[in-house]
């Protein structure tokens, strides 16, 4: 599955790369070069980050599923016990 950014996010990412180079490198980077660098990072490193996010989400979901029986558990055969607690249980 290819990782793609929508147009607005891609434009923000390119602007951020340009700013980073402007503030932290000896030479600025142009818009086309920043776009190419972003494309490289998305294709080369993006899948590792994406897969980590999927694994983290899967782990959280599995934890929630394991707790499901605790959250929605109902005691069985409670009718008579409830009556006895109310003092209405007759023998």
CSV table of C-alpha atoms in Angstrom, one decimal:
chain,number,residue,atom,x,y,z
A,1,UNK,CA,0.0,0.0,0.0
A,2,UNK,CA,1.6,3.2,-1.1
A,3,UNK,CA,1.7,6.1,1.4
A,4,UNK,CA,0.4,9.3,-0.1
A,5,UNK,CA,-0.1,12.8,1.3
A,6,UNK,CA,-2.9,15.0,0.3
A,7,UNK,CA,-2.0,18.2,-1.7
A,8,UNK,CA,-2.2,20.5,1.3
A,9,UNK,CA,-0.2,18.3,3.7
A,10,UNK,CA,2.4,17.7,1.0
A,11,UNK,CA,2.7,21.5,0.4
A,12,UNK,CA,3.2,22.1,4.2
A,13,UNK,CA,5.8,19.3,4.4
A,14,UNK,CA,7.8,20.8,1.5
A,15,UNK,CA,7.6,24.3,3.0
A,16,UNK,CA,8.8,22.8,6.3
A,17,UNK,CA,11.8,21.1,4.6
A,18,UNK,CA,12.7,24.3,2.9
A,19,UNK,CA,12.5,26.2,6.2
A,20,UNK,CA,14.7,23.5,7.9
A,21,UNK,CA,17.3,23.8,5.2
A,22,UNK,CA,17.2,27.6,5.4
A,23,UNK,CA,17.6,27.7,9.1
A,24,UNK,CA,19.9,24.7,9.7
A,25,UNK,CA,22.0,24.1,6.6
A,26,UNK,CA,24.7,26.1,4.8
A,27,UNK,CA,22.6,26.2,1.6
A,28,UNK,CA,18.9,26.5,1.1
A,29,UNK,CA,16.9,23.9,-0.8
A,30,UNK,CA,14.5,24.7,-3.6
A,31,UNK,CA,10.9,23.7,-3.9
A,32,UNK,CA,11.5,20.9,-6.4
A,33,UNK,CA,14.5,19.5,-4.5
A,34,UNK,CA,12.5,19.6,-1.3
A,35,UNK,CA,9.6,17.8,-3.0
A,36,UNK,CA,12.0,15.1,-4.2
A,37,UNK,CA,13.5,14.7,-0.8
A,38,UNK,CA,10.1,14.4,0.7
A,39,UNK,CA,9.2,11.8,-1.9
A,40,UNK,CA,12.3,9.8,-1.0
A,41,UNK,CA,11.6,9.9,2.7
A,42,UNK,CA,8.0,8.9,2.2
A,43,UNK,CA,9.0,5.9,0.0
A,44,UNK,CA,12.0,4.9,1.9
A,45,UNK,CA,11.2,5.6,5.6
A,46,UNK,CA,7.5,6.2,5.5
A,47,UNK,CA,6.6,2.4,5.5
A,48,UNK,CA,8.6,1.8,8.7
A,49,UNK,CA,6.8,4.7,10.5
A,50,UNK,CA,3.4,3.6,9.0
A,51,UNK,CA,3.9,0.0,10.1
A,52,UNK,CA,4.9,1.1,13.6
A,53,UNK,CA,1.7,3.1,13.8
A,54,UNK,CA,-0.4,0.1,12.6
A,55,UNK,CA,1.3,-2.2,15.1
A,56,UNK,CA,0.7,0.3,18.0
A,57,UNK,CA,-2.9,0.6,17.0
A,58,UNK,CA,-3.3,-3.2,16.8
A,59,UNK,CA,-1.7,-3.6,20.2
A,60,UNK,CA,-4.1,-1.1,21.8
A,61,UNK,CA,-7.1,-2.7,20.1
A,62,UNK,CA,-6.0,-6.2,21.4
A,63,UNK,CA,-5.7,-4.8,24.9
A,64,UNK,CA,-9.2,-3.3,24.7
A,65,UNK,CA,-10.6,-6.6,23.4
A,66,UNK,CA,-9.0,-8.5,26.2
A,67,UNK,CA,-10.7,-6.2,28.7
A,68,UNK,CA,-14.0,-6.5,27.1
A,69,UNK,CA,-15.2,-9.3,29.3
A,70,UNK,CA,-14.5,-7.1,32.4
A,71,UNK,CA,-16.2,-4.1,31.1
A,72,UNK,CA,-19.4,-5.7,29.9
A,73,UNK,CA,-19.6,-8.8,32.2
A,74,UNK,CA,-22.9,-9.5,33.9
A,75,UNK,CA,-23.3,-11.9,36.7
A,76,UNK,CA,-25.5,-14.8,35.9
A,77,UNK,CA,-28.6,-16.1,37.8
A,78,UNK,CA,-29.1,-12.9,39.8
A,79,UNK,CA,-32.9,-12.8,40.0
A,80,UNK,CA,-33.2,-14.7,43.3
A,81,UNK,CA,-30.2,-13.0,44.8
A,82,UNK,CA,-31.7,-9.6,44.1
A,83,UNK,CA,-35.0,-10.6,45.7
A,84,UNK,CA,-33.3,-11.9,48.8
A,85,UNK,CA,-31.3,-8.7,49.2
A,86,UNK,CA,-34.4,-6.7,49.0
A,87,UNK,CA,-36.0,-9.0,51.7
A,88,UNK,CA,-38.7,-10.2,49.4
A,89,UNK,CA,-37.4,-13.7,48.7
A,90,UNK,CA,-39.8,-16.2,50.1
A,91,UNK,CA,-39.3,-19.9,50.5
